[in-house]
Amino acid sequence: MTFVKWAGIVFISLILFLILGIALINWNWVRDVAARQVSEKLGRTLIIQGNLSVDWSQTLHVRVEQIRLENVTWSKQPYMFELAALDFHIDLVELIKGRLIFPRVTLIKPRVILEKSYKGEPNWDLPLDFDVEFPLIKRLIIDDSHMVYRDLSTNTADITLTFSTIRAQVGDEENTKLHVHGKLNGKPLAIALNAGSWLALQQLEKPFPLALSVQASGNKVADEKALVILLQLKGYLSREENIWRFTNLDVQIGESDFSGSIRVDMGSKRLFVKANITSNKVNLSDFVSLIDFASNIKSEDSTSLAKKQEKRQEEANAVVLPRNNIGLESLQHIDADIRFRGNHVPSQVPVNNLKIQMLLDQGHLSLAIPDFDIASGKVQLRVELDVTKKPLKSKIEVEIRRVQLNEILRSLESSGENLGVIGGQGIFWFKGDSLADMLASADGGLLMIMDGGKLDALLVELSGLDVGESLVKLLGDREMVEINCIFLDLPTKNGVMNMDSLVVDTEDTLYLGKGSIDFAREQLHLVIDPRPKDLSLYSARAPLHIKGSFKAPSILPEASAILRGVASLALLPAAPIVGLIGLLSEKNKEHEDMRCSGFVNAINKARK
């Protein structure tokens, strides 16, 4: 036993002596060998001027100081990368098991310069092989980092980024701070990110705080040099196994605000997203600004070139409807249950009390808007998509109740005179992967009715066309025609929308419309024919013929368009009109005072 005891003491002494000898070795020779090997691998000189120190314990502690990587020859900056010190620990126990784990990595004052030359050559084009498993870093500390990005080829980017992991006081939790400032496409840009530590993000034992702010230049009306808030985001990120949650969500996009929670389940084969979002105000122009900002990240020259090519293509193309693929195939891999409530959407046509329910289940999308307030009325909308089918199948249902058309036109800076109340119901089925294909396959129909209004303003404002002399002849040289009621029936089959019944009832004339809209061929063939109630006015009314392509329609008074004798009050369907009148008034309220009620009586008399 004595021999074994002394043998053990000698063995342990030798091990301690060996560890002490290794610890006292001057490790700078390893530093020089590593620098030469990296230089040969990258084709650029790596300089390590500081000491390489190694501290042996349960975790191997290595510190390398004053590291520099040579830049490309065309750059004015001598170094692409500089680092005051690299300090890291390696878990020896895990290393013996074959796993490379860094309990802590510290980067002290890293300086990075990323540039593109005048010829578009990037200085970061290095022969690196990333086809390796990246080691686990449990704790990453970055102290006072500084990165610059410049694009000399287009002179569109000059951005400086600072990043650091800070702790206000001893014992406080670490926070991550990132700040970006500079110019993008010649306009100022500022981004600020405040979050928890890298370790907290990996473990997520408690909610991870996150705050992001993006500011860019104002619009042309304001001072373009002034920074305005594009995006602000605050909230807490947490994880429980494969379930991620973003709670206490507070997002501001321009003047629009959003709050709520998002839950993402990544544990099953299909990603599942559940969200409940509310908003007091949604300004659509804020999203336009955000999209413009995202698109401007690209080179201004390449963007403008793409726009010019797109414009030339549009001019050369005789069609109007978009034929590009909508691209919804990715929805097959995601399930979702998203609820949104928006109190106010201050667009040109303000929308209030907007509720959206979206369900996505194995490629079947159901989007329901139970009802929302618009122009003193209400609209209900339901959309269904089946992206598992090829081509894509879709369905749209809509109901319009007592919407004031004059409020819509007034918001569009039109005359906004008394243009009546509209109501309607519609349902359409589509097949196709583009908007053009969908409309070319449309089946269904739309019924609409309008009570009151003025005929000239209605035609001019809704069509957006200068019909000039044709409209004057249609109205019989009158500046304004008071409307009693308008009824429109648009049955649709195989992409052809037939105008079976268009009736405009005025005090002295019935305007009857017939024709079709062919979405597959993008052709119009519509006729509006006046039927004076007083025969003495018969010759004073000229029919209006709308024909030709969507791109270049013609609107002319033509005798060949006369439909007299083809349509009459006796042939008009009274039942659909009676059903639609209920959409022009509030529920449980009488509507005898409506002009369309008198129109129905006239139809019934004509049938006798």
Coordinates of C-alpha atoms in Angstrom, one line a residue:
M1 CA 0.0 0.0 0.0
T2 CA 2.9 2.3 0.8
F3 CA 4.3 1.8 -2.7
V4 CA 1.0 2.5 -4.3
K5 CA 0.6 5.6 -2.2
W6 CA 4.0 7.0 -3.2
A7 CA 3.5 6.0 -6.8
G8 CA 0.3 8.0 -6.9
I9 CA 2.0 11.0 -5.3
V10 CA 4.8 10.9 -7.9
F11 CA 2.3 10.5 -10.8
I12 CA 0.2 13.5 -9.6
S13 CA 3.4 15.5 -9.1
L14 CA 4.5 14.8 -12.6
I15 CA 1.1 15.8 -14.0
L16 CA 1.2 19.1 -12.1
F17 CA 4.8 19.7 -13.1
L18 CA 3.8 19.1 -16.8
I19 CA 0.8 21.4 -16.5
L20 CA 3.0 24.1 -14.9
G21 CA 5.6 23.6 -17.6
I22 CA 3.0 24.0 -20.4
A23 CA 1.6 27.1 -18.6
L24 CA 5.1 28.7 -18.5
I25 CA 5.7 28.1 -22.2
N26 CA 6.0 31.1 -24.4
W27 CA 3.0 30.6 -26.7
N28 CA 3.9 33.3 -29.2
W29 CA 5.5 30.7 -31.5
V30 CA 2.0 29.2 -31.8
R31 CA 0.7 32.6 -32.5
D32 CA 3.1 33.1 -35.4
V33 CA 2.4 29.7 -36.9
A34 CA -1.3 30.3 -36.8
A35 CA -1.0 33.7 -38.4
R36 CA 1.1 32.2 -41.3
Q37 CA -1.4 29.4 -41.9
V38 CA -4.4 31.8 -41.9
S39 CA -2.6 34.2 -44.2
E40 CA -1.9 31.4 -46.7
K41 CA -5.5 30.2 -46.4
L42 CA -7.0 33.6 -47.0
G43 CA -4.5 35.0 -49.5
R44 CA -4.1 38.1 -47.2
T45 CA -1.7 38.9 -44.4
L46 CA -2.9 38.2 -40.9
I47 CA -0.9 40.2 -38.3
I48 CA -0.9 39.3 -34.6
Q49 CA 1.3 41.8 -32.8
G50 CA 0.1 41.2 -29.2
N51 CA 0.8 38.2 -27.0
L52 CA -0.9 34.8 -27.0
S53 CA -1.5 33.7 -23.5
V54 CA -3.0 30.3 -22.3
D55 CA -4.4 29.6 -18.9
W56 CA -5.1 25.9 -18.1
S57 CA -7.9 24.9 -15.8
Q58 CA -11.2 23.1 -16.2
T59 CA -11.8 25.6 -19.0
L60 CA -8.9 26.5 -21.3
H61 CA -8.6 30.3 -21.3
V62 CA -6.9 31.8 -24.4
R63 CA -6.2 35.4 -25.0
V64 CA -4.8 36.9 -28.3
E65 CA -4.1 40.6 -28.6
Q66 CA -3.7 43.1 -31.5
I67 CA -5.1 41.2 -34.5
R68 CA -5.2 42.7 -37.9
L69 CA -6.3 41.4 -41.4
E70 CA -4.9 43.1 -44.4
N71 CA -7.4 44.8 -46.8
V72 CA -7.5 44.6 -50.6
T73 CA -5.1 46.7 -52.5
W74 CA -7.7 49.1 -54.0
S75 CA -9.0 50.2 -50.6
K76 CA -7.7 53.3 -48.9
Q77 CA -8.0 51.5 -45.6
P78 CA -5.0 49.3 -44.8
Y79 CA -6.9 46.8 -42.7
M80 CA -10.3 45.1 -43.3
F81 CA -10.5 43.7 -39.8
E82 CA -8.8 44.8 -36.5
L83 CA -9.3 43.4 -33.0
A84 CA -7.8 44.7 -29.8
A85 CA -8.1 41.3 -28.1
L86 CA -9.8 38.0 -28.6
D87 CA -10.5 36.3 -25.3
F88 CA -12.2 32.9 -25.1
H89 CA -12.7 29.8 -22.9
I90 CA -12.9 26.2 -24.1
D91 CA -14.6 23.5 -22.1
L92 CA -12.0 20.7 -21.8
V93 CA -14.4 18.1 -20.4
E94 CA -16.6 18.6 -23.5
L95 CA -13.6 18.7 -25.7
I96 CA -12.6 15.2 -24.5
K97 CA -16.1 14.1 -25.5
G98 CA -15.5 15.4 -29.0
R99 CA -17.6 18.6 -28.6
L100 CA -16.2 22.1 -29.1
I101 CA -18.0 24.4 -26.7
F102 CA -17.0 28.0 -25.8
P103 CA -18.4 28.9 -22.4
R104 CA -17.5 32.5 -23.1
V105 CA -16.1 34.5 -26.1
T106 CA -15.1 38.1 -25.8
L107 CA -14.3 40.5 -28.7
I108 CA -12.7 43.7 -27.5
K109 CA -12.9 46.7 -29.9
P110 CA -13.4 44.9 -33.2
R111 CA -13.2 47.2 -36.2
V112 CA -14.6 45.9 -39.6
I113 CA -14.6 47.7 -42.9
L114 CA -16.7 46.3 -45.7
E115 CA -16.5 48.0 -49.1
K116 CA -17.4 47.6 -52.7
S117 CA -14.9 49.0 -55.3
Y118 CA -15.9 51.3 -58.1
K119 CA -16.0 48.2 -60.2
G120 CA -18.4 46.5 -57.8
E121 CA -15.7 44.1 -56.3
P122 CA -16.3 43.3 -52.6
N123 CA -13.4 43.3 -50.2
W124 CA -14.9 40.5 -48.2
D125 CA -14.6 38.0 -51.0
L126 CA -12.4 35.5 -49.1
P127 CA -11.8 31.8 -49.8
L128 CA -13.7 30.6 -46.6
D129 CA -15.2 27.1 -46.2
F130 CA -18.4 27.4 -44.1
D131 CA -19.3 23.7 -44.6
V132 CA -18.4 22.9 -41.0
E133 CA -20.5 22.7 -37.8
F134 CA -20.2 26.0 -36.0
P135 CA -19.2 25.6 -32.3
L136 CA -21.6 26.4 -29.5
I137 CA -20.9 29.8 -27.9
K138 CA -22.7 30.0 -24.6
R139 CA -21.9 33.6 -23.9
L140 CA -20.8 36.2 -26.4
I141 CA -19.5 39.6 -25.2
I142 CA -18.7 42.3 -27.8
D143 CA -17.0 45.4 -26.3
D144 CA -17.2 48.6 -28.4
S145 CA -17.4 47.2 -31.9
H146 CA -17.3 49.5 -35.0
M147 CA -18.2 48.5 -38.6
V148 CA -18.3 50.6 -41.8
Y149 CA -20.0 49.6 -45.0
R150 CA -19.4 51.6 -48.2
D151 CA -20.5 51.0 -51.8
L152 CA -18.2 52.9 -54.1
S153 CA -19.7 51.3 -57.2
T154 CA -23.0 53.2 -56.9
N155 CA -22.2 55.6 -54.1
T156 CA -25.5 54.7 -52.5
A157 CA -24.3 53.4 -49.1
D158 CA -22.1 54.8 -46.4
I159 CA -23.1 53.2 -43.1
T160 CA -21.5 52.9 -39.7
L161 CA -22.5 50.2 -37.2
T162 CA -21.6 50.0 -33.5
F163 CA -22.4 47.0 -31.4
S164 CA -21.6 46.3 -27.7
T165 CA -22.6 44.1 -24.8
I166 CA -22.9 46.3 -21.7
R167 CA -23.6 46.0 -18.0
A168 CA -24.7 49.2 -16.2
Q169 CA -23.5 48.0 -12.8
V170 CA -21.9 45.0 -11.2
G171 CA -24.6 42.4 -10.7
D172 CA -26.9 43.8 -13.4
E173 CA -27.9 41.8 -16.4
E174 CA -26.1 42.3 -19.6
N175 CA -27.7 44.1 -22.5
T176 CA -27.0 44.2 -26.2
K177 CA -27.0 47.5 -28.0
L178 CA -26.7 48.0 -31.7
H179 CA -26.7 51.4 -33.5
V180 CA -26.6 52.1 -37.2
H181 CA -26.3 55.5 -38.8
G182 CA -25.2 56.8 -42.1
K183 CA -26.7 57.3 -45.6
L184 CA -28.5 54.8 -47.8
N185 CA -29.1 55.9 -51.4
G186 CA -28.0 59.4 -50.4
K187 CA -30.6 59.7 -47.6
P188 CA -30.0 59.6 -43.9
L189 CA -30.7 56.4 -42.0
A190 CA -30.6 55.4 -38.3
I191 CA -31.3 52.0 -36.6
A192 CA -31.2 51.3 -32.9
L193 CA -31.5 47.9 -31.3
N194 CA -31.6 47.3 -27.5
A195 CA -32.0 43.7 -26.3
G196 CA -30.9 41.2 -23.7
S197 CA -27.7 39.3 -23.7
W198 CA -26.7 36.7 -26.2
L199 CA -26.7 34.0 -23.4
A200 CA -30.3 35.0 -22.4
L201 CA -31.4 34.7 -26.1
Q202 CA -30.0 31.1 -26.2
Q203 CA -31.5 30.0 -22.9
L204 CA -34.7 32.0 -22.8
E205 CA -35.3 31.0 -19.2
K206 CA -37.3 34.2 -18.8
P207 CA -38.7 36.7 -21.4
F208 CA -36.0 38.2 -23.5
P209 CA -36.5 42.0 -23.9
L210 CA -36.3 43.5 -27.4
A211 CA -36.6 47.0 -28.7
L212 CA -36.0 48.1 -32.3
S213 CA -36.2 51.5 -34.0
V214 CA -35.7 52.3 -37.7
Q215 CA -35.6 55.9 -38.8
A216 CA -35.2 57.2 -42.4
S217 CA -35.5 60.5 -44.3
G218 CA -38.9 62.2 -44.6
N219 CA -41.0 62.4 -47.7
K220 CA -40.7 65.1 -50.4
V221 CA -43.3 67.3 -48.7
A222 CA -41.2 67.4 -45.5
D223 CA -37.5 68.0 -45.2
E224 CA -35.7 65.0 -46.7
K225 CA -32.8 65.5 -44.4
A226 CA -35.1 65.1 -41.3
L227 CA -35.4 61.6 -39.9
V228 CA -38.8 60.2 -39.3
I229 CA -39.8 57.0 -37.5
L230 CA -40.5 54.2 -39.9
L231 CA -40.6 51.4 -37.4
Q232 CA -40.5 50.9 -33.6
L233 CA -40.8 47.5 -32.0
K234 CA -40.9 46.5 -28.4
G235 CA -41.7 43.3 -26.6
Y236 CA -40.5 40.1 -24.9
L237 CA -39.4 36.9 -26.6
S238 CA -39.6 33.6 -24.8
R239 CA -39.3 29.9 -25.6
E240 CA -40.7 26.7 -24.1
E241 CA -39.1 23.8 -25.9
N242 CA -40.3 24.2 -29.5
I243 CA -42.8 27.0 -28.8
W244 CA -41.7 30.6 -29.2
R245 CA -43.7 33.5 -27.9
F246 CA -43.6 37.2 -28.5
T247 CA -45.6 38.9 -25.8
N248 CA -46.4 42.5 -24.8
L249 CA -45.9 43.3 -28.5
D250 CA -45.9 47.1 -29.2
V251 CA -45.2 48.1 -32.8
Q252 CA -45.3 51.5 -34.4
I253 CA -45.0 51.8 -38.2
G254 CA -45.1 55.5 -38.9
E255 CA -48.3 56.7 -37.3
S256 CA -49.8 53.2 -37.2
D257 CA -49.8 51.2 -34.0
F258 CA -50.1 47.5 -33.2
S259 CA -50.2 45.5 -30.0
G260 CA -50.8 41.9 -29.0
S261 CA -49.0 38.6 -29.0
I262 CA -47.6 36.1 -31.4
R263 CA -47.0 32.3 -30.8
V264 CA -45.0 30.1 -33.1
D265 CA -45.0 26.3 -32.7
M266 CA -42.0 24.7 -34.4
G267 CA -42.4 21.3 -32.9
S268 CA -44.5 19.6 -35.6
K269 CA -43.9 19.0 -39.3
R270 CA -45.8 22.1 -40.1
L271 CA -45.0 25.5 -38.7
F272 CA -48.0 26.9 -36.7
V273 CA -48.5 30.6 -36.1
K274 CA -51.1 32.0 -33.8
A275 CA -51.5 35.8 -33.4
N276 CA -53.9 38.2 -31.8
I277 CA -53.2 41.8 -32.9
T278 CA -55.1 45.0 -32.2
S279 CA -54.6 48.5 -33.5
N280 CA -56.2 51.9 -32.8
K281 CA -55.0 53.4 -36.0
V282 CA -53.7 51.9 -39.3
N283 CA -52.4 54.4 -41.9
L284 CA -51.9 52.6 -45.2
S285 CA -49.4 55.2 -46.3
D286 CA -47.1 54.2 -43.5
F287 CA -46.8 50.7 -45.1
V288 CA -46.0 52.3 -48.5
S289 CA -43.2 54.2 -46.9
L290 CA -41.8 51.1 -45.3
I291 CA -42.0 49.1 -48.5
D292 CA -40.3 52.0 -50.4
F293 CA -37.5 51.9 -47.8
A294 CA -37.1 48.2 -48.2
S295 CA -37.0 48.4 -52.0
N296 CA -34.4 51.3 -51.8
I297 CA -31.9 48.9 -50.1
K298 CA -31.1 47.7 -53.6
S299 CA -28.8 49.8 -55.7
E300 CA -30.6 52.9 -57.0
D301 CA -29.2 52.4 -60.5
S302 CA -30.2 48.7 -60.7
T303 CA -33.7 49.6 -59.4
S304 CA -34.2 52.4 -61.8
L305 CA -33.0 50.2 -64.7
A306 CA -35.5 47.5 -63.6
K307 CA -38.3 50.0 -63.5
K308 CA -37.4 51.3 -67.0
Q309 CA -37.4 47.8 -68.4
E310 CA -40.7 47.1 -66.7
K311 CA -42.2 50.3 -68.1
R312 CA -41.0 49.4 -71.6
Q313 CA -42.5 45.9 -71.2
E314 CA -45.8 47.4 -70.1
E315 CA -45.9 49.8 -73.1
A316 CA -45.1 47.0 -75.5
N317 CA -47.7 44.7 -73.9
A318 CA -51.3 45.1 -75.2
V319 CA -52.8 43.5 -72.1
V320 CA -53.7 45.3 -68.8
L321 CA -54.3 42.5 -66.2
P322 CA -51.1 41.3 -64.4
R323 CA -49.9 37.9 -65.5
N324 CA -47.2 37.3 -63.0
N325 CA -47.5 34.4 -60.6
I326 CA -49.1 35.4 -57.3
G327 CA -46.7 33.0 -55.5
L328 CA -48.6 31.5 -52.6
E329 CA -47.0 28.0 -52.7
S330 CA -45.2 28.7 -49.4
L331 CA -48.6 28.7 -47.6
Q332 CA -48.7 24.9 -48.0
H333 CA -46.0 24.6 -45.3
I334 CA -47.6 26.8 -42.6
D335 CA -50.7 26.7 -40.5
A336 CA -52.0 29.8 -38.8
D337 CA -54.8 31.3 -36.7
I338 CA -54.5 35.1 -36.9
R339 CA -57.0 37.6 -35.4
F340 CA -56.8 41.3 -36.1
R341 CA -58.9 44.2 -34.9
G342 CA -58.3 47.7 -36.3
N343 CA -60.4 50.5 -34.8
H344 CA -59.6 53.1 -37.5
V345 CA -58.0 53.1 -40.9
P346 CA -57.7 56.7 -42.0
S347 CA -57.3 56.2 -45.8
Q348 CA -59.0 58.2 -48.5
V349 CA -62.1 56.2 -47.8
P350 CA -61.9 55.8 -43.9
V351 CA -62.6 52.4 -42.5
N352 CA -63.6 51.7 -38.9
N353 CA -64.2 48.7 -36.7
L354 CA -62.2 46.4 -39.0
K355 CA -62.0 42.8 -37.8
I356 CA -60.0 40.1 -39.7
Q357 CA -60.0 36.4 -39.0
M358 CA -57.5 34.3 -40.9
L359 CA -57.3 30.6 -40.7
L360 CA -54.7 28.6 -42.7
D361 CA -54.9 24.8 -42.5
Q362 CA -52.8 22.5 -44.7
G363 CA -52.9 25.0 -47.6
H364 CA -56.5 26.0 -47.2
L365 CA -56.8 29.7 -46.4
S366 CA -60.0 31.3 -45.0
L367 CA -60.0 35.1 -44.6
A368 CA -63.2 36.5 -43.1
I369 CA -64.0 40.2 -42.4
P370 CA -67.4 39.9 -40.6
D371 CA -68.2 43.6 -41.2
F372 CA -66.5 46.9 -41.1
D373 CA -67.7 50.5 -41.3
I374 CA -67.0 52.5 -44.5
A375 CA -68.7 55.6 -45.8
S376 CA -71.5 55.4 -43.2
G377 CA -72.2 51.9 -44.3
K378 CA -71.0 48.3 -43.7
V379 CA -69.2 45.8 -45.8
Q380 CA -68.8 42.0 -45.2
L381 CA -66.1 40.1 -47.0
R382 CA -65.0 36.5 -47.1
V383 CA -62.1 35.0 -49.1
E384 CA -61.1 31.3 -49.5
L385 CA -58.0 30.0 -51.1
D386 CA -56.8 26.5 -51.8
V387 CA -53.1 26.6 -52.6
T388 CA -52.9 22.8 -52.7
K389 CA -54.6 22.9 -56.1
K390 CA -52.8 23.6 -59.3
P391 CA -53.9 26.1 -60.6
L392 CA -54.9 27.8 -57.4
K393 CA -58.6 27.8 -56.5
S394 CA -60.3 30.8 -54.7
K395 CA -63.7 32.1 -53.7
I396 CA -64.8 35.6 -52.8
E397 CA -68.1 36.6 -51.1
V398 CA -69.1 40.3 -50.5
E399 CA -72.1 42.1 -49.1
I400 CA -72.4 45.9 -49.2
R401 CA -75.0 47.6 -47.0
R402 CA -76.1 51.3 -47.1
V403 CA -72.7 52.7 -48.2
Q404 CA -72.8 56.4 -49.1
L405 CA -71.2 56.8 -52.5
N406 CA -71.0 60.5 -52.1
E407 CA -68.6 60.1 -49.1
I408 CA -66.3 57.9 -51.1
L409 CA -66.1 60.3 -54.0
R410 CA -65.7 63.3 -51.7
S411 CA -62.7 61.5 -50.1
L412 CA -61.2 61.1 -53.6
E413 CA -61.4 64.9 -54.0
S414 CA -64.3 64.5 -56.5
S415 CA -67.5 66.6 -56.5
G416 CA -69.0 64.5 -53.7
E417 CA -72.5 65.7 -54.4
N418 CA -75.5 63.6 -53.4
L419 CA -74.6 60.4 -55.3
G420 CA -76.9 58.0 -53.4
V421 CA -76.7 55.0 -51.2
I422 CA -75.5 51.7 -52.6
G423 CA -76.0 48.1 -51.5
G424 CA -75.1 44.8 -53.1
Q425 CA -74.2 41.1 -52.9
G426 CA -71.7 39.1 -54.9
I427 CA -70.0 35.8 -55.0
F428 CA -67.2 34.6 -57.4
W429 CA -65.2 31.5 -57.9
F430 CA -61.7 31.6 -59.6
K431 CA -59.0 29.3 -60.8
G432 CA -55.5 30.5 -61.7
D433 CA -52.1 31.5 -60.4
S434 CA -52.2 35.1 -61.7
L435 CA -54.8 37.8 -61.5
A436 CA -55.3 37.6 -65.3
D437 CA -55.9 33.8 -65.1
M438 CA -58.2 34.1 -62.1
L439 CA -60.5 36.7 -63.8
A440 CA -60.4 34.7 -67.1
S441 CA -61.9 31.7 -65.2
A442 CA -64.4 33.7 -63.0
D443 CA -67.8 32.2 -62.3
G444 CA -70.5 33.8 -60.1
G445 CA -72.2 37.1 -60.1
L446 CA -72.8 40.5 -58.6
L447 CA -76.1 42.3 -57.8
M448 CA -76.0 46.0 -56.9
I449 CA -78.5 48.8 -56.3
M450 CA -78.3 52.6 -55.7
D451 CA -80.9 54.8 -54.4
G452 CA -80.8 58.5 -55.4
G453 CA -78.0 60.5 -56.9
K454 CA -77.1 62.4 -60.1
L455 CA -76.3 60.6 -63.3
D456 CA -73.6 62.9 -64.8
A457 CA -71.4 62.9 -61.7
L458 CA -71.9 59.2 -61.3
L459 CA -70.6 58.3 -64.8
V460 CA -67.8 60.7 -64.9
E461 CA -66.5 60.1 -61.3
L462 CA -66.7 56.3 -61.4
S463 CA -65.3 55.7 -64.9
G464 CA -62.6 58.3 -64.6
L465 CA -63.0 58.9 -68.4
D466 CA -63.8 62.1 -70.3
V467 CA -66.8 60.9 -72.3
G468 CA -67.4 64.5 -73.5
E469 CA -70.0 64.9 -76.2
S470 CA -71.1 61.3 -75.9
L471 CA -72.3 61.8 -72.4
V472 CA -74.1 65.0 -73.3
K473 CA -76.0 63.3 -76.1
L474 CA -76.9 60.4 -73.7
L475 CA -78.3 62.8 -71.2
G476 CA -80.1 64.9 -73.9
D477 CA -78.0 68.1 -73.5
R478 CA -78.8 68.4 -69.8
E479 CA -76.1 69.1 -67.3
M480 CA -77.6 67.0 -64.5
V481 CA -80.1 64.1 -64.3
E482 CA -81.7 63.2 -60.9
I483 CA -81.6 59.5 -60.3
N484 CA -84.4 57.5 -58.7
C485 CA -82.8 54.1 -58.7
I486 CA -80.1 52.1 -60.4
F487 CA -80.1 48.3 -60.6
L488 CA -77.2 46.3 -61.9
D489 CA -77.0 42.5 -62.5
L490 CA -73.6 41.0 -63.5
P491 CA -73.8 37.2 -63.9
T492 CA -70.3 35.8 -64.8
K493 CA -69.4 32.5 -66.5
N494 CA -66.0 31.3 -67.7
G495 CA -64.4 34.8 -67.4
V496 CA -67.2 36.6 -69.2
M497 CA -69.2 39.1 -67.1
N498 CA -72.6 39.7 -68.8
M499 CA -74.4 42.9 -68.1
D500 CA -77.9 41.3 -68.2
S501 CA -79.6 44.2 -66.6
L502 CA -78.5 47.7 -66.1
V503 CA -81.4 50.0 -65.3
V504 CA -81.1 53.7 -64.4
D505 CA -84.5 55.1 -63.5
T506 CA -84.8 58.9 -63.7
E507 CA -87.9 61.2 -63.7
D508 CA -88.3 61.2 -67.5
T509 CA -86.0 58.5 -68.8
L510 CA -85.1 54.8 -68.2
Y511 CA -81.5 54.0 -69.2
L512 CA -81.1 50.4 -70.1
G513 CA -77.8 48.7 -70.4
K514 CA -76.7 45.4 -72.0
G515 CA -73.4 43.9 -73.0
S516 CA -70.4 41.9 -71.7
I517 CA -66.9 42.2 -70.2
D518 CA -64.6 39.5 -71.4
F519 CA -61.6 39.2 -69.0
A520 CA -59.9 36.4 -71.0
R521 CA -59.7 38.6 -74.2
E522 CA -59.8 41.9 -72.3
Q523 CA -62.6 43.2 -74.4
L524 CA -65.6 45.4 -73.7
H525 CA -68.9 45.5 -75.5
L526 CA -71.4 47.6 -73.5
V527 CA -74.4 49.6 -74.6
I528 CA -76.4 52.2 -72.6
D529 CA -79.7 53.1 -74.3
P530 CA -82.1 55.8 -73.1
R531 CA -85.8 55.0 -73.0
P532 CA -87.7 58.3 -72.5
K533 CA -90.9 58.0 -70.6
D534 CA -92.2 60.9 -72.7
L535 CA -92.3 59.9 -76.4
S536 CA -91.6 63.5 -77.4
L537 CA -88.1 63.2 -76.0
Y538 CA -87.5 59.9 -77.9
S539 CA -85.2 61.4 -80.7
A540 CA -83.3 63.6 -78.2
R541 CA -81.6 60.6 -76.6
A542 CA -78.6 59.0 -78.2
P543 CA -77.4 55.5 -77.1
L544 CA -73.8 55.1 -75.8
H545 CA -71.6 52.3 -77.1
I546 CA -68.5 51.3 -75.0
K547 CA -66.3 48.8 -76.9
G548 CA -62.8 47.8 -77.6
S549 CA -59.9 46.6 -75.4
F550 CA -59.3 47.3 -71.7
K551 CA -56.2 49.2 -72.7
A552 CA -57.8 51.5 -75.3
P553 CA -61.7 51.5 -75.1
S554 CA -63.8 53.7 -77.2
I555 CA -66.9 55.5 -75.9
L556 CA -69.1 56.8 -78.7
P557 CA -72.7 57.5 -79.5
E558 CA -73.7 55.0 -82.2
A559 CA -77.1 54.3 -83.8
S560 CA -76.0 50.7 -84.2
A561 CA -76.0 50.3 -80.5
I562 CA -79.8 50.8 -80.2
L563 CA -81.5 48.2 -78.0
R564 CA -85.0 49.6 -78.2
G565 CA -87.5 46.8 -78.1
V566 CA -85.0 44.4 -76.6
A567 CA -85.5 45.4 -73.0
S568 CA -88.6 46.6 -71.2
L569 CA -89.9 47.1 -67.7
A570 CA -92.0 44.0 -68.0
L571 CA -88.9 41.9 -68.5
L572 CA -87.0 43.2 -65.5
P573 CA -86.7 40.9 -62.4
A574 CA -88.5 42.6 -59.5
A575 CA -87.6 40.0 -56.9
P576 CA -83.8 40.7 -56.7
I577 CA -84.5 44.4 -56.6
V578 CA -86.9 44.0 -53.7
G579 CA -84.2 41.9 -51.9
L580 CA -81.5 44.4 -52.4
I581 CA -83.5 47.3 -51.1
G582 CA -83.1 45.9 -47.6
L583 CA -79.4 46.6 -48.0
L584 CA -80.0 50.3 -48.4
S585 CA -81.5 50.8 -44.9
E586 CA -80.6 49.9 -41.4
K587 CA -81.9 46.6 -40.0
N588 CA -85.5 46.6 -38.8
K589 CA -86.2 50.0 -40.3
E590 CA -88.8 50.8 -42.9
H591 CA -87.7 52.0 -46.4
E592 CA -90.9 53.2 -48.0
D593 CA -89.4 56.6 -48.6
M594 CA -86.7 55.2 -50.8
R595 CA -86.9 56.0 -54.5
C596 CA -86.1 52.4 -55.5
S597 CA -89.4 51.4 -53.9
G598 CA -91.3 53.4 -56.5
F599 CA -89.1 51.7 -59.2
V600 CA -90.3 48.3 -58.0
N601 CA -93.9 49.5 -58.2
A602 CA -93.4 50.6 -61.8
I603 CA -92.0 47.2 -62.7
N604 CA -94.9 45.4 -61.1
K605 CA -97.4 47.7 -63.0
A606 CA -95.5 46.9 -66.3
R607 CA -96.0 43.2 -65.7
K608 CA -99.8 43.6 -65.5

